[in-house]
GROMACS .gro file of C-alpha atoms in nm:
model
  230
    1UNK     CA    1   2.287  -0.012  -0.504
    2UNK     CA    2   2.149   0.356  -0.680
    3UNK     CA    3   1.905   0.329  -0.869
    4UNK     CA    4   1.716   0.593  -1.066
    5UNK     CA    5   1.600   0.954  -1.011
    6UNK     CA    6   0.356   0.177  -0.032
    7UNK     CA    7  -0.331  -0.636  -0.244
    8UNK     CA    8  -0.519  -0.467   0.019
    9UNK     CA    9  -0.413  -0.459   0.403
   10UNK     CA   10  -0.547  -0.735   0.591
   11UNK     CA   11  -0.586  -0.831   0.972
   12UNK     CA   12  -0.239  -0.589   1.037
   13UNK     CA   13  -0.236  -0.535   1.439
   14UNK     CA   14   0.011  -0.485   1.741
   15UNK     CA   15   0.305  -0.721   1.796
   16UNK     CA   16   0.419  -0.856   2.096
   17UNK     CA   17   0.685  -0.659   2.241
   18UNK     CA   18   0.967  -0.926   2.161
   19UNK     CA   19   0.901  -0.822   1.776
   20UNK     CA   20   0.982  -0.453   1.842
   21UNK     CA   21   1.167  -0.432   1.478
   22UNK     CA   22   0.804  -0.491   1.355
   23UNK     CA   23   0.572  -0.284   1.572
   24UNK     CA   24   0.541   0.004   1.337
   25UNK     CA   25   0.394  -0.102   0.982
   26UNK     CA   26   0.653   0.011   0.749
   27UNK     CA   27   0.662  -0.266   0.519
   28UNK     CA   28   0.405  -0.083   0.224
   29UNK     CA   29   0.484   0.255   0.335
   30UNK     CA   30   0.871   0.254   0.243
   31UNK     CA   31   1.110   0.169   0.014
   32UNK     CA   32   1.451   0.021   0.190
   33UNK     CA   33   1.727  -0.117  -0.018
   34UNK     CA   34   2.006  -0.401   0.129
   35UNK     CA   35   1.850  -0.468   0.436
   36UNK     CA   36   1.895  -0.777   0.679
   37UNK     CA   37   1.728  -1.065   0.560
   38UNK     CA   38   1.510  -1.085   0.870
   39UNK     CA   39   1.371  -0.744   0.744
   40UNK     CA   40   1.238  -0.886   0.492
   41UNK     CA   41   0.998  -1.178   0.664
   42UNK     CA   42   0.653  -1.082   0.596
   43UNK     CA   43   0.465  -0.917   0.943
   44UNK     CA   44   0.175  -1.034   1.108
   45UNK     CA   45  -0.099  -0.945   0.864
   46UNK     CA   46   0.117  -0.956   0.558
   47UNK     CA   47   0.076  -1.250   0.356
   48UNK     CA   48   0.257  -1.362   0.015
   49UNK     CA   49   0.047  -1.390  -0.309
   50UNK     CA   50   0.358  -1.510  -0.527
   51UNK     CA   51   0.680  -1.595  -0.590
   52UNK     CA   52   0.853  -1.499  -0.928
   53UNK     CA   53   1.198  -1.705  -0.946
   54UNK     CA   54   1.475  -1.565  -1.220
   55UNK     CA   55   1.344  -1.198  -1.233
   56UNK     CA   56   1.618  -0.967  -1.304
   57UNK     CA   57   1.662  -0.619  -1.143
   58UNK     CA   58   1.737  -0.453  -1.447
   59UNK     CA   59   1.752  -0.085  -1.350
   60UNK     CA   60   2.038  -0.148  -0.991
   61UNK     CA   61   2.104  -0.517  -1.038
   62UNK     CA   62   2.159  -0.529  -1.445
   63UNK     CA   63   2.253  -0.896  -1.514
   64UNK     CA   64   2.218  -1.036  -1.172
   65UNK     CA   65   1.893  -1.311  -1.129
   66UNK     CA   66   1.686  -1.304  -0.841
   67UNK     CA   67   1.369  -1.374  -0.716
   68UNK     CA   68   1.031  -1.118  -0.658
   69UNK     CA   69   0.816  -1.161  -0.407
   70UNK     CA   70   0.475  -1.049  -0.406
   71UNK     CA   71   0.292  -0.991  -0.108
   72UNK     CA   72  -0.035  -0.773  -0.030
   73UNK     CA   73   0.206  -0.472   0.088
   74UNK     CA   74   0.501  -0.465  -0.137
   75UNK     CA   75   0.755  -0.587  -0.346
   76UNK     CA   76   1.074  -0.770  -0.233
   77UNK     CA   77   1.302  -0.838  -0.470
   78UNK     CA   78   1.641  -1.045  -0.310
   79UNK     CA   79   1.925  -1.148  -0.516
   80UNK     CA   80   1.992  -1.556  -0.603
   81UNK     CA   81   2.378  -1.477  -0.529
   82UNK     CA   82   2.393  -1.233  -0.269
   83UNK     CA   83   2.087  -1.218   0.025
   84UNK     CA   84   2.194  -0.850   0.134
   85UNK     CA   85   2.143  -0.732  -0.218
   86UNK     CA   86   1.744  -0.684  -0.154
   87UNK     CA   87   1.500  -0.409  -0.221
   88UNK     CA   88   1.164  -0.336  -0.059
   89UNK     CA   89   0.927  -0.161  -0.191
   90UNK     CA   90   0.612  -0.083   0.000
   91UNK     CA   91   0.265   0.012  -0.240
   92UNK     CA   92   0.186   0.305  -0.070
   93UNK     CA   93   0.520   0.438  -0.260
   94UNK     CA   94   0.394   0.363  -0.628
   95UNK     CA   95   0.252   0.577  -0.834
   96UNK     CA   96   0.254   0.352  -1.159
   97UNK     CA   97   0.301   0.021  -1.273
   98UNK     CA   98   0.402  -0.025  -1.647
   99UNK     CA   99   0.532  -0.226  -1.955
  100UNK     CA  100   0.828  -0.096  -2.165
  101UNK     CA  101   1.119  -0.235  -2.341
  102UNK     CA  102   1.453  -0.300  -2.198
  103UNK     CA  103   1.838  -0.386  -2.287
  104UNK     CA  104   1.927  -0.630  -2.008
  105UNK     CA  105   2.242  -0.840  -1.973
  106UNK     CA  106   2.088  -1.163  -1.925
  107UNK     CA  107   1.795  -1.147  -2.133
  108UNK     CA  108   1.871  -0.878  -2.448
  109UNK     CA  109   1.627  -0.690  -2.581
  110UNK     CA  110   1.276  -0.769  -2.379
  111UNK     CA  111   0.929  -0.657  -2.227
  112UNK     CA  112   1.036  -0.537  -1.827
  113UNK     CA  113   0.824  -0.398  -1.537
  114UNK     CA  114   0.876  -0.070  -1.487
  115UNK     CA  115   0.768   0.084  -1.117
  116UNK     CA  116   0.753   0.425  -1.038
  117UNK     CA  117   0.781   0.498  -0.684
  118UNK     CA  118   0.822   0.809  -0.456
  119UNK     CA  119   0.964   0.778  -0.107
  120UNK     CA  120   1.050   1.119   0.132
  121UNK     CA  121   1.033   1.348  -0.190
  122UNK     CA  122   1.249   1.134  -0.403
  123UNK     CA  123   1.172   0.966  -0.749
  124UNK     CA  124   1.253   0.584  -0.733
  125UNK     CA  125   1.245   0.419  -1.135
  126UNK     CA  126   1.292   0.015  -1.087
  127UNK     CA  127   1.265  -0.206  -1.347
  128UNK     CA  128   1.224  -0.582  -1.378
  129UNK     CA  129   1.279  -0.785  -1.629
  130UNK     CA  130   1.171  -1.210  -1.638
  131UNK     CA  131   1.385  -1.403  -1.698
  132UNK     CA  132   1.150  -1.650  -1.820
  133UNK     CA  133   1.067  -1.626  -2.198
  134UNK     CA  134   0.716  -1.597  -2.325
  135UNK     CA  135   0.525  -1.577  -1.947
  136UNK     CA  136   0.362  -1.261  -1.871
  137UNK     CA  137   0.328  -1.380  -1.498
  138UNK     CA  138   0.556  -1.077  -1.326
  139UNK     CA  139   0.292  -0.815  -1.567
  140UNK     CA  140  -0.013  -0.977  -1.438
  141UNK     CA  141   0.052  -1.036  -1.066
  142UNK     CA  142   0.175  -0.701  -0.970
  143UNK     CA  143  -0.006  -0.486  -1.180
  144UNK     CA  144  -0.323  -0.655  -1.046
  145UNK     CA  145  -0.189  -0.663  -0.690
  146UNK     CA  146  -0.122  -0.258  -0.693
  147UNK     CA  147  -0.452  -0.209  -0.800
  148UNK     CA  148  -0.654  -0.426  -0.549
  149UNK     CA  149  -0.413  -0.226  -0.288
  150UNK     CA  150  -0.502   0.123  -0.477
  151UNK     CA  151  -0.828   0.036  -0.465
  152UNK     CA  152  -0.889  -0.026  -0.125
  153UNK     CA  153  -0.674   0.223   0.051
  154UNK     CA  154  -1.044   0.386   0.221
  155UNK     CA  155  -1.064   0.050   0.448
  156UNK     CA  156  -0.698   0.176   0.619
  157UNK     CA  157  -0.624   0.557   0.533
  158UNK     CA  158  -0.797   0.837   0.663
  159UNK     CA  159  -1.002   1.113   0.395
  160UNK     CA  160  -1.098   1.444   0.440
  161UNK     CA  161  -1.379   1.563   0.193
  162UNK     CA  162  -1.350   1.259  -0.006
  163UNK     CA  163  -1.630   1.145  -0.213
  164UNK     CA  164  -1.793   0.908   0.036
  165UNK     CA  165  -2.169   1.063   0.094
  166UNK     CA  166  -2.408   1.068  -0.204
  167UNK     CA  167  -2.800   1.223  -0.142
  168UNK     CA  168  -2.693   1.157   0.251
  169UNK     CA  169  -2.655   0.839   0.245
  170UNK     CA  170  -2.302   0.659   0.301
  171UNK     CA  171  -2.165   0.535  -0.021
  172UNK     CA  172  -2.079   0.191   0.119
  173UNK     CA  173  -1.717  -0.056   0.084
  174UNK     CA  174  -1.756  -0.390  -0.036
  175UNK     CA  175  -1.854  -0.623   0.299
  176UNK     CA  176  -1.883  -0.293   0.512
  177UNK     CA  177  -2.182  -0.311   0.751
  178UNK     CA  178  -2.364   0.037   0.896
  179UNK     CA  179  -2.391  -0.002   1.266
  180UNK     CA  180  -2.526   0.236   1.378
  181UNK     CA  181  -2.634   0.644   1.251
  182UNK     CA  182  -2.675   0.945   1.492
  183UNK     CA  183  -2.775   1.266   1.362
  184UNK     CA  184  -2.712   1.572   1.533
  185UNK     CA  185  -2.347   1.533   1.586
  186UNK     CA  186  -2.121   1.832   1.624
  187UNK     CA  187  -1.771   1.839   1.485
  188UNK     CA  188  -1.614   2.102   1.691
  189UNK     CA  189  -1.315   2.287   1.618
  190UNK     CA  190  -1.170   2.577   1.844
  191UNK     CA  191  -1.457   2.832   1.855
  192UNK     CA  192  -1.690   2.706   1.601
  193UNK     CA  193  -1.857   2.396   1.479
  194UNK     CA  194  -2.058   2.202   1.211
  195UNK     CA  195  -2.391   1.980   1.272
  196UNK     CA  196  -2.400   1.660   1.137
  197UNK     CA  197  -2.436   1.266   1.137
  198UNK     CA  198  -2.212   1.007   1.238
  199UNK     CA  199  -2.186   0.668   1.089
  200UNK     CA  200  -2.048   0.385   1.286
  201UNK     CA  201  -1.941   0.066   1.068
  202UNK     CA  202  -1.696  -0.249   1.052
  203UNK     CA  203  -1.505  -0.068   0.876
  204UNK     CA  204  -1.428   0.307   0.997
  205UNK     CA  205  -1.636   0.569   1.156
  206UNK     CA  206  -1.783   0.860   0.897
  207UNK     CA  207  -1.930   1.197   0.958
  208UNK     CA  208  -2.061   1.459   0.724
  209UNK     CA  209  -2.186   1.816   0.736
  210UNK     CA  210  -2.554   1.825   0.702
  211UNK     CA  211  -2.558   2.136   0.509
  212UNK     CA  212  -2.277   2.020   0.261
  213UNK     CA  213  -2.217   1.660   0.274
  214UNK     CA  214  -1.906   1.716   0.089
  215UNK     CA  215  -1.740   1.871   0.430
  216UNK     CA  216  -1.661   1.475   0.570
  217UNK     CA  217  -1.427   1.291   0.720
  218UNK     CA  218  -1.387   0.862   0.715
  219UNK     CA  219  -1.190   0.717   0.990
  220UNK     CA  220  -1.099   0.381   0.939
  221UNK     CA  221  -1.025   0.183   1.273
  222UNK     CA  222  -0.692   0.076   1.177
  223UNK     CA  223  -0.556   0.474   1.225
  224UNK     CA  224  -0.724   0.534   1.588
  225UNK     CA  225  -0.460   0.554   1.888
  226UNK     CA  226  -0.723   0.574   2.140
  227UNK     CA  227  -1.109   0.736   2.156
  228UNK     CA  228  -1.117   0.973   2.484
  229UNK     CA  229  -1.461   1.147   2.643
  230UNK     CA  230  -1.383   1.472   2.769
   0.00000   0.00000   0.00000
């Protein structure tokens, strides 16, 4: 149904080519309303942190209980009644997670969860409301969920001139692990090119100009297709 105007990522790798509705990881970078049920199993990588029973979907759903799960990539929210009344709603799609006051049909005037999401330049405004009197359970869990996942988004995504180097030296991730450092590394493009160093980790692969460390990039393993030599 319409509604108004993607925990960190863990151990996510290939399937096997009989899950070929899974192979791409979709599941925190979307939002997808009343899909198949068997959509909504968690992936290989994607684990659940809770389960919120008698949550309603107050913005789409108003007056209809269901139940929210929480997992380290989204949100998936399924109705008690009807299974194909879902939403998903991957973390890489919020922008903010907040605490209003609602009208809602089952519970009257209350506290809700209200997520603001964008997905393919659209605005997405859900709201959730428990069901459960006096338990702040669905505020704590998924506002501290979004921000373990917001914080942590340099161990998957790639950055360009982020702020990663400070006096030279890598600013490092929590359990990250230098491998290995090699000065004098070019980054070449077309007809021209920068010196630098290279830093190998656990983690991702990071190099920086030597002449303005803020001219980097950080590579974290989980976005390379393949490493060529040419």
């Amino acid at each position: 149904k319409p509604h108004g105007s993607q925990w960190f990522r863990k151990g996510l790798g290939p399937m096997s080519g009989g899950d070929q509705l899974q192979d791409e990881v979709w599941q925190d970078r979307e939002i997808k309303f009343d899909q198949m049920p068997q959509l909504l199993k968690l992936r290989k990588g994607e684990f659940q942190i809770d389960s919120i029973n008698s949550v309603e979907d107050t913005k789409g759903n108003n007056g209809e209980r269901g139940i929210l799960i929480v997992t380290n990539l989204r949100l998936v929210w399924t109705s008690a009644k009807y299974a194909r009344t879902n939403l998903s709603i991957g973390f890489n799609c919020v922008s903010s997670v907040n605490i209003r006051s609602v009208t809602s049909k089952l519970r009257g005037n209350s506290q809700a969860l209200y997520v603001m999401t964008r997905f393919n330049s659209t605005r997405f405004e859900f709201i959730f409301t428990s069901l459960v009197k006096h338990s702040p359970r669905l505020f704590t869990t998924v506002q501290a969920v979004f921000k373990s996942y917001e914080t942590t988004k340099l161990y998957r995504d790639l950055k360009l001139r982020g702020a990663i180097i400070r006096d030279k030296e890598l600013i490092m991730l929590p359990n990250e692990q230098v491998y290995e450092r090699i000065n004098g590394i070019w980054n070449l493009s077309s007809d021209q090119g920068n010196l630098g160093t290279f830093i190998i980790t656990n983690v991702r692969t990071v190099w920086f100009a030597v002449l303005a460390e803020n001219f980097n990039v950080s590579i974290p393993y989980l976005q390379m297709k393949s490493i060529n030599v040419r």
